[in-house]
PDB file of C-alpha atoms in Angstrom:
ATOM      1  CA  MET A 104      21.635 -20.783  -3.328  1.00  0.00           C
ATOM      2  CA  ARG A 105      23.310 -23.115  -0.780  1.00  0.00           C
ATOM      3  CA  THR A 106      25.114 -20.182   0.773  1.00  0.00           C
ATOM      4  CA  HIS A 107      21.864 -18.292   1.056  1.00  0.00           C
ATOM      5  CA  ASN A 108      20.123 -21.250   2.861  1.00  0.00           C
ATOM      6  CA  ILE A 109      23.034 -21.496   5.316  1.00  0.00           C
ATOM      7  CA  PHE A 110      22.743 -17.782   6.011  1.00  0.00           C
ATOM      8  CA  VAL A 111      19.014 -18.008   6.751  1.00  0.00           C
ATOM      9  CA  VAL A 112      19.468 -20.923   9.074  1.00  0.00           C
ATOM     10  CA  ALA A 113      22.295 -19.049  10.845  1.00  0.00           C
ATOM     11  CA  VAL A 114      20.083 -16.046  11.351  1.00  0.00           C
ATOM     12  CA  LEU A 115      17.297 -18.153  12.817  1.00  0.00           C
ATOM     13  CA  LEU A 116      19.575 -19.991  15.084  1.00  0.00           C
ATOM     14  CA  SER A 117      21.161 -16.721  16.222  1.00  0.00           C
ATOM     15  CA  GLY A 118      17.731 -15.444  17.068  1.00  0.00           C
ATOM     16  CA  ILE A 119      16.970 -18.503  19.159  1.00  0.00           C
ATOM     17  CA  LEU A 120      20.163 -18.076  21.124  1.00  0.00           C
ATOM     18  CA  LEU A 121      19.609 -14.333  21.686  1.00  0.00           C
ATOM     19  CA  TRP A 122      15.979 -14.643  22.647  1.00  0.00           C
ATOM     20  CA  SER A 123      15.466 -16.379  25.939  1.00  0.00           C
ATOM     21  CA  GLY A 124      11.858 -17.533  25.832  1.00  0.00           C
ATOM     22  CA  CYS A 125       9.757 -14.456  26.391  1.00  0.00           C
ATOM     23  CA  ALA A 126       6.072 -14.739  25.455  1.00  0.00           C
ATOM     24  CA  SER A 127       4.816 -13.311  22.156  1.00  0.00           C
ATOM     25  CA  LEU A 128       3.664  -9.820  22.652  1.00  0.00           C
ATOM     26  CA  THR A 129       2.405  -8.941  19.156  1.00  0.00           C
ATOM     27  CA  GLY A 130      -0.928  -7.135  19.024  1.00  0.00           C
ATOM     28  CA  PHE A 131      -2.645  -5.898  15.864  1.00  0.00           C
ATOM     29  CA  GLN A 132      -6.074  -6.870  17.284  1.00  0.00           C
ATOM     30  CA  THR A 133      -9.151  -4.638  17.763  1.00  0.00           C
ATOM     31  CA  GLY A 134     -12.259  -5.310  19.766  1.00  0.00           C
ATOM     32  CA  LYS A 135     -14.017  -6.727  16.708  1.00  0.00           C
ATOM     33  CA  THR A 136     -13.902 -10.347  15.507  1.00  0.00           C
ATOM     34  CA  VAL A 137     -13.338 -11.158  11.807  1.00  0.00           C
ATOM     35  CA  GLY A 138     -16.974 -12.336  11.264  1.00  0.00           C
ATOM     36  CA  ASP A 139     -18.680 -15.647  10.573  1.00  0.00           C
ATOM     37  CA  GLU A 140     -16.717 -17.839   8.112  1.00  0.00           C
ATOM     38  CA  LYS A 141     -14.375 -15.000   7.357  1.00  0.00           C
ATOM     39  CA  GLY A 142     -10.667 -14.967   7.916  1.00  0.00           C
ATOM     40  CA  GLU A 143      -7.548 -12.953   7.796  1.00  0.00           C
ATOM     41  CA  ILE A 144      -3.808 -13.485   7.238  1.00  0.00           C
ATOM     42  CA  ALA A 145      -1.433 -11.200   9.111  1.00  0.00           C
ATOM     43  CA  MET A 146       2.344 -10.541   8.781  1.00  0.00           C
ATOM     44  CA  SER A 147       4.433  -8.190  10.853  1.00  0.00           C
ATOM     45  CA  VAL A 148       7.980  -7.030  11.533  1.00  0.00           C
ATOM     46  CA  ASN A 149       8.674  -6.405  15.234  1.00  0.00           C
ATOM     47  CA  PHE A 150      11.499  -4.953  17.243  1.00  0.00           C
ATOM     48  CA  VAL A 151      11.873  -6.040  20.797  1.00  0.00           C
ATOM     49  CA  SER A 152      13.820  -4.868  23.833  1.00  0.00           C
ATOM     50  CA  ALA A 153      13.558  -7.319  26.766  1.00  0.00           C
ATOM     51  CA  PRO A 154      15.462  -8.754  29.729  1.00  0.00           C
ATOM     52  CA  ASP A 155      17.630 -11.768  28.979  1.00  0.00           C
ATOM     53  CA  PHE A 156      16.513 -14.528  31.317  1.00  0.00           C
ATOM     54  CA  ASP A 157      19.373 -16.926  30.453  1.00  0.00           C
ATOM     55  CA  PRO A 158      20.841 -18.026  33.807  1.00  0.00           C
ATOM     56  CA  ASP A 159      24.274 -18.421  32.146  1.00  0.00           C
ATOM     57  CA  ASP A 160      24.414 -14.659  31.193  1.00  0.00           C
ATOM     58  CA  ASP A 161      25.842 -12.097  33.604  1.00  0.00           C
ATOM     59  CA  GLU A 162      23.921  -9.176  35.117  1.00  0.00           C
ATOM     60  CA  GLU A 163      24.701  -5.503  34.586  1.00  0.00           C
ATOM     61  CA  PRO A 164      26.896  -3.813  37.215  1.00  0.00           C
ATOM     62  CA  ASP A 165      23.803  -2.299  38.782  1.00  0.00           C
ATOM     63  CA  GLY A 166      22.256  -5.762  39.302  1.00  0.00           C
ATOM     64  CA  ASN A 167      19.662  -5.396  36.458  1.00  0.00           C
ATOM     65  CA  LEU A 168      19.333  -8.149  33.875  1.00  0.00           C
ATOM     66  CA  VAL A 169      21.082  -7.770  30.610  1.00  0.00           C
ATOM     67  CA  ILE A 170      18.858  -6.344  27.913  1.00  0.00           C
ATOM     68  CA  SER A 171      18.480  -8.269  24.606  1.00  0.00           C
ATOM     69  CA  ARG A 172      17.351  -6.435  21.492  1.00  0.00           C
ATOM     70  CA  ILE A 173      16.166  -8.374  18.427  1.00  0.00           C
ATOM     71  CA  GLY A 174      14.132  -7.938  15.238  1.00  0.00           C
ATOM     72  CA  LEU A 175      11.674 -10.675  14.274  1.00  0.00           C
ATOM     73  CA  PHE A 176       9.059 -11.571  11.610  1.00  0.00           C
ATOM     74  CA  GLU A 177       5.708 -12.989  12.636  1.00  0.00           C
ATOM     75  CA  PHE A 178       3.051 -14.758  10.548  1.00  0.00           C
ATOM     76  CA  GLY A 179      -0.450 -15.605  11.640  1.00  0.00           C
ATOM     77  CA  GLY A 180      -4.141 -16.050  10.799  1.00  0.00           C
ATOM     78  CA  ARG A 181      -7.602 -15.926  12.217  1.00  0.00           C
ATOM     79  CA  TYR A 182     -10.886 -17.557  11.328  1.00  0.00           C
ATOM     80  CA  GLY A 183     -14.446 -16.779  12.415  1.00  0.00           C
ATOM     81  CA  VAL A 184     -16.186 -19.817  13.802  1.00  0.00           C
ATOM     82  CA  ALA A 185     -19.210 -17.570  14.522  1.00  0.00           C
ATOM     83  CA  GLU A 186     -20.108 -13.943  13.999  1.00  0.00           C
ATOM     84  CA  LYS A 187     -18.629 -12.949  17.324  1.00  0.00           C
ATOM     85  CA  ILE A 188     -16.095 -15.715  17.965  1.00  0.00           C
ATOM     86  CA  ASP A 189     -12.835 -16.278  16.126  1.00  0.00           C
ATOM     87  CA  ILE A 190      -9.774 -18.370  16.645  1.00  0.00           C
ATOM     88  CA  GLY A 191      -6.199 -17.598  15.745  1.00  0.00           C
ATOM     89  CA  MET A 192      -2.661 -18.956  15.424  1.00  0.00           C
ATOM     90  CA  ARG A 193       0.669 -17.169  14.997  1.00  0.00           C
ATOM     91  CA  ILE A 194       4.355 -18.040  14.981  1.00  0.00           C
ATOM     92  CA  ASN A 195       7.478 -15.955  14.652  1.00  0.00           C
ATOM     93  CA  THR A 196      11.051 -16.424  13.538  1.00  0.00           C
ATOM     94  CA  VAL A 197      12.338 -17.246  17.051  1.00  0.00           C
ATOM     95  CA  LEU A 198       9.756 -20.062  17.198  1.00  0.00           C
ATOM     96  CA  ASN A 199       7.396 -18.382  19.667  1.00  0.00           C
ATOM     97  CA  PHE A 200       3.845 -19.525  18.965  1.00  0.00           C
ATOM     98  CA  LEU A 201       0.389 -18.729  20.239  1.00  0.00           C
ATOM     99  CA  ALA A 202      -3.064 -20.244  19.766  1.00  0.00           C
ATOM    100  CA  ASP A 203      -5.971 -18.133  20.973  1.00  0.00           C
ATOM    101  CA  VAL A 204      -9.705 -17.393  20.901  1.00  0.00           C
ATOM    102  CA  LYS A 205     -11.513 -14.018  20.896  1.00  0.00           C
ATOM    103  CA  VAL A 206     -15.117 -13.357  21.794  1.00  0.00           C
ATOM    104  CA  GLN A 207     -16.690  -9.996  21.003  1.00  0.00           C
ATOM    105  CA  VAL A 208     -18.939  -8.932  23.878  1.00  0.00           C
ATOM    106  CA  VAL A 209     -19.782  -5.355  22.942  1.00  0.00           C
ATOM    107  CA  GLY A 210     -20.776  -4.029  19.511  1.00  0.00           C
ATOM    108  CA  ASP A 211     -20.860  -5.685  16.043  1.00  0.00           C
ATOM    109  CA  GLN A 212     -19.045  -5.372  12.709  1.00  0.00           C
ATOM    110  CA  THR A 213     -20.447  -1.810  12.186  1.00  0.00           C
ATOM    111  CA  SER A 214     -20.120  -0.468  15.771  1.00  0.00           C
ATOM    112  CA  VAL A 215     -18.064   2.657  16.564  1.00  0.00           C
ATOM    113  CA  PHE A 216     -16.973   1.022  19.794  1.00  0.00           C
ATOM    114  CA  ALA A 217     -16.109  -2.592  20.282  1.00  0.00           C
ATOM    115  CA  MET A 218     -14.865  -4.815  23.099  1.00  0.00           C
ATOM    116  CA  ALA A 219     -13.772  -8.422  23.173  1.00  0.00           C
ATOM    117  CA  LEU A 220     -12.445 -10.924  25.634  1.00  0.00           C
ATOM    118  CA  GLY A 221      -9.687 -13.358  24.819  1.00  0.00           C
ATOM    119  CA  GLY A 222      -7.587 -16.213  25.990  1.00  0.00           C
ATOM    120  CA  GLY A 223      -4.647 -18.117  24.580  1.00  0.00           C
ATOM    121  CA  VAL A 224      -1.886 -20.667  25.141  1.00  0.00           C
ATOM    122  CA  GLY A 225       1.593 -20.258  23.744  1.00  0.00           C
ATOM    123  CA  GLY A 226       5.057 -21.600  23.969  1.00  0.00           C
ATOM    124  CA  PHE A 227       8.669 -21.201  22.973  1.00  0.00           C
ATOM    125  CA  GLY A 228       9.409 -23.779  20.247  1.00  0.00           C
ATOM    126  CA  PHE A 229      13.047 -24.236  21.141  1.00  0.00           C
ATOM    127  CA  VAL A 230      13.379 -26.978  23.689  1.00  0.00           C
ATOM    128  CA  SER A 231      16.361 -26.617  25.992  1.00  0.00           C
ATOM    129  CA  THR A 232      17.758 -29.109  28.448  1.00  0.00           C
ATOM    130  CA  ASP A 233      15.305 -27.651  30.981  1.00  0.00           C
ATOM    131  CA  GLY A 234      12.273 -28.244  28.783  1.00  0.00           C
ATOM    132  CA  MET A 235       9.839 -26.062  26.815  1.00  0.00           C
ATOM    133  CA  LEU A 236       8.671 -22.695  28.031  1.00  0.00           C
ATOM    134  CA  MET A 237       4.921 -22.295  28.044  1.00  0.00           C
ATOM    135  CA  ASN A 238       2.590 -19.377  28.781  1.00  0.00           C
ATOM    136  CA  PHE A 239      -1.132 -18.503  28.947  1.00  0.00           C
ATOM    137  CA  GLN A 240      -2.507 -15.159  28.067  1.00  0.00           C
ATOM    138  CA  VAL A 241      -5.677 -13.238  29.049  1.00  0.00           C
ATOM    139  CA  PRO A 242      -6.251 -10.075  26.983  1.00  0.00           C
ATOM    140  CA  VAL A 243      -9.129  -7.579  26.842  1.00  0.00           C
ATOM    141  CA  TYR A 244      -9.560  -5.741  23.588  1.00  0.00           C
ATOM    142  CA  PHE A 245     -11.026  -2.217  23.234  1.00  0.00           C
ATOM    143  CA  SER A 246     -11.254  -0.294  19.990  1.00  0.00           C
ATOM    144  CA  ILE A 247     -12.804   2.834  18.455  1.00  0.00           C
ATOM    145  CA  HIS A 248     -13.779   2.788  14.773  1.00  0.00           C
ATOM    146  CA  PRO A 249     -14.586   6.303  13.387  1.00  0.00           C
ATOM    147  CA  ASN A 250     -15.262   4.627   9.996  1.00  0.00           C
ATOM    148  CA  ASP A 251     -14.905   1.228   8.372  1.00  0.00           C
ATOM    149  CA  LYS A 252     -11.313   1.945   7.260  1.00  0.00           C
ATOM    150  CA  PHE A 253      -9.667   3.091  10.460  1.00  0.00           C
ATOM    151  CA  ALA A 254      -9.495   1.892  14.090  1.00  0.00           C
ATOM    152  CA  LEU A 255      -7.686   2.776  17.274  1.00  0.00           C
ATOM    153  CA  TYR A 256      -7.199   0.060  19.929  1.00  0.00           C
ATOM    154  CA  ALA A 257      -5.836  -0.748  23.311  1.00  0.00           C
ATOM    155  CA  ALA A 258      -5.498  -4.369  24.610  1.00  0.00           C
ATOM    156  CA  PRO A 259      -4.362  -4.793  28.294  1.00  0.00           C
ATOM    157  CA  ARG A 260      -3.135  -8.271  28.911  1.00  0.00           C
ATOM    158  CA  TYR A 261      -1.897 -10.585  31.639  1.00  0.00           C
ATOM    159  CA  ILE A 262       0.556 -13.354  30.739  1.00  0.00           C
ATOM    160  CA  GLY A 263       1.780 -16.117  33.001  1.00  0.00           C
ATOM    161  CA  GLN A 264       4.902 -17.931  31.855  1.00  0.00           C
ATOM    162  CA  PHE A 265       6.031 -21.196  33.444  1.00  0.00           C
ATOM    163  CA  GLY A 266       8.764 -23.725  32.861  1.00  0.00           C
ATOM    164  CA  THR A 267      11.189 -20.811  32.850  1.00  0.00           C
ATOM    165  CA  THR A 268      14.957 -21.265  33.297  1.00  0.00           C
ATOM    166  CA  PHE A 269      15.104 -17.861  34.995  1.00  0.00           C
ATOM    167  CA  GLU A 270      17.496 -18.450  37.890  1.00  0.00           C
ATOM    168  CA  ARG A 271      15.713 -16.048  40.307  1.00  0.00           C
ATOM    169  CA  SER A 272      12.368 -17.833  39.763  1.00  0.00           C
ATOM    170  CA  SER A 273      10.812 -20.442  42.020  1.00  0.00           C
ATOM    171  CA  GLY A 274       7.729 -20.490  39.924  1.00  0.00           C
ATOM    172  CA  MET A 275       5.992 -18.436  37.229  1.00  0.00           C
ATOM    173  CA  LEU A 276       6.921 -15.203  35.597  1.00  0.00           C
ATOM    174  CA  ASN A 277       4.032 -12.656  35.326  1.00  0.00           C
ATOM    175  CA  TYR A 278       3.675 -10.047  32.660  1.00  0.00           C
ATOM    176  CA  PHE A 279       1.344  -7.038  33.160  1.00  0.00           C
ATOM    177  CA  GLY A 280       0.937  -4.489  30.345  1.00  0.00           C
ATOM    178  CA  SER A 281      -0.840  -3.515  27.217  1.00  0.00           C
ATOM    179  CA  ASN A 282      -0.704  -3.178  23.436  1.00  0.00           C
ATOM    180  CA  PHE A 283      -1.733   0.033  21.782  1.00  0.00           C
ATOM    181  CA  GLY A 284      -2.004   0.876  18.083  1.00  0.00           C
ATOM    182  CA  PHE A 285      -4.071   1.587  14.992  1.00  0.00           C
ATOM    183  CA  GLU A 286      -4.965  -0.119  11.780  1.00  0.00           C
ATOM    184  CA  ALA A 287      -6.027   1.506   8.456  1.00  0.00           C
ATOM    185  CA  GLY A 288      -7.690  -0.059   5.450  1.00  0.00           C
ATOM    186  CA  LYS A 289     -10.519  -2.407   4.639  1.00  0.00           C
ATOM    187  CA  LYS A 290      -9.670  -5.551   2.695  1.00  0.00           C
ATOM    188  CA  VAL A 291      -5.963  -4.839   3.243  1.00  0.00           C
ATOM    189  CA  LYS A 292      -5.075  -3.185   6.551  1.00  0.00           C
ATOM    190  CA  PHE A 293      -1.793  -1.620   7.636  1.00  0.00           C
ATOM    191  CA  GLY A 294      -0.988  -1.025  11.234  1.00  0.00           C
ATOM    192  CA  LEU A 295       1.370   0.065  14.002  1.00  0.00           C
ATOM    193  CA  ASP A 296       1.535  -1.702  17.307  1.00  0.00           C
ATOM    194  CA  ILE A 297       3.311  -0.754  20.526  1.00  0.00           C
ATOM    195  CA  ALA A 298       3.592  -3.079  23.564  1.00  0.00           C
ATOM    196  CA  TYR A 299       4.862  -2.254  27.067  1.00  0.00           C
ATOM    197  CA  TYR A 300       4.956  -4.808  29.913  1.00  0.00           C
ATOM    198  CA  ASN A 301       6.301  -4.973  33.386  1.00  0.00           C
ATOM    199  CA  LEU A 302       7.486  -8.345  34.722  1.00  0.00           C
ATOM    200  CA  TRP A 303       6.906  -9.750  38.188  1.00  0.00           C
ATOM    201  CA  ASN A 304       8.561 -12.766  39.771  1.00  0.00           C
ATOM    202  CA  ASP A 305       7.976 -14.167  43.292  1.00  0.00           C
ATOM    203  CA  GLY A 306       5.834 -11.112  44.087  1.00  0.00           C
ATOM    204  CA  GLU A 307       8.540  -8.646  43.158  1.00  0.00           C
ATOM    205  CA  GLU A 308       8.746  -6.460  40.089  1.00  0.00           C
ATOM    206  CA  ILE A 309      11.821  -7.118  37.846  1.00  0.00           C
ATOM    207  CA  ASP A 310      13.910  -4.025  37.264  1.00  0.00           C
ATOM    208  CA  ASN A 311      13.750  -4.154  33.456  1.00  0.00           C
ATOM    209  CA  SER A 312      10.604  -3.715  31.432  1.00  0.00           C
ATOM    210  CA  LEU A 313       9.761  -5.286  28.106  1.00  0.00           C
ATOM    211  CA  PHE A 314       9.005  -3.065  25.036  1.00  0.00           C
ATOM    212  CA  GLN A 315       8.069  -3.947  21.548  1.00  0.00           C
ATOM    213  CA  ILE A 316       7.142  -1.987  18.337  1.00  0.00           C
ATOM    214  CA  GLY A 317       5.765  -3.600  15.217  1.00  0.00           C
ATOM    215  CA  PHE A 318       4.583  -2.729  11.735  1.00  0.00           C
ATOM    216  CA  GLY A 319       2.048  -5.129  10.126  1.00  0.00           C
ATOM    217  CA  VAL A 320      -0.315  -5.870   7.335  1.00  0.00           C
ATOM    218  CA  LYS A 321      -3.532  -7.953   7.308  1.00  0.00           C
ATOM    219  CA  PHE A 322      -5.446  -9.447   4.397  1.00  0.00           C
ATOM    220  CA  THR A 323      -9.214 -10.188   4.811  1.00  0.00           C
ATOM    221  CA  LEU A 324     -10.368 -13.459   3.262  1.00  0.00           C
ATOM    222  CA  GLY A 325     -13.651 -15.142   2.447  1.00  0.00           C
ATOM    223  CA  GLY A 326     -17.008 -14.637   3.959  1.00  0.00           C
ATOM    224  CA  LYS A 327     -20.593 -15.422   3.230  1.00  0.00           C
ATOM    225  CA  GLU A 328     -22.270 -13.942   0.143  1.00  0.00           C
TER     226      GLU A 328
END
């Protein structure tokens, strides 16, 4: 048992060292909120390919940043504070966390098309000698629901990350991109999420893009009678 615990800690620490503070890009969100006094618990396994922003790492011969690839597990939940407003929190195994709010502005729980606006604040839980990395996120959620057990979605998003140790940066890193995916099920939903983001720094696009693919499951909880 002790050996197993040491192994788990080693894996988590290795993830922290490999992952250099990128914002959480996990999606699995449609344009609908969870509903008043309802909730959901979500879990996902994600595979990420991203530039390594560690200033101590070397660049590739062509001048591009070194690409880091990692798998991670994420856990989160949402709660409906009103019929069209919910709040959420999630954290993953490299200690990236995000707290956010989503407001549905088009459609309702039975609509074929739905749209919502969101906003969130996140951070990288590992504090280096340079301090904690923080970010804010502004997504827009669109989704199509042919029936109550299937949905296709797209969620374009802007992310601003500050406090970075990225040596080329004199300020904030900017992410521009989107999540795409689907979810199937009613009380228990399974889904696939794909994220693609370009990064900009000091007004210039960084050569390497950020890509993530994830597989998730969500469990619907509670609700009014």
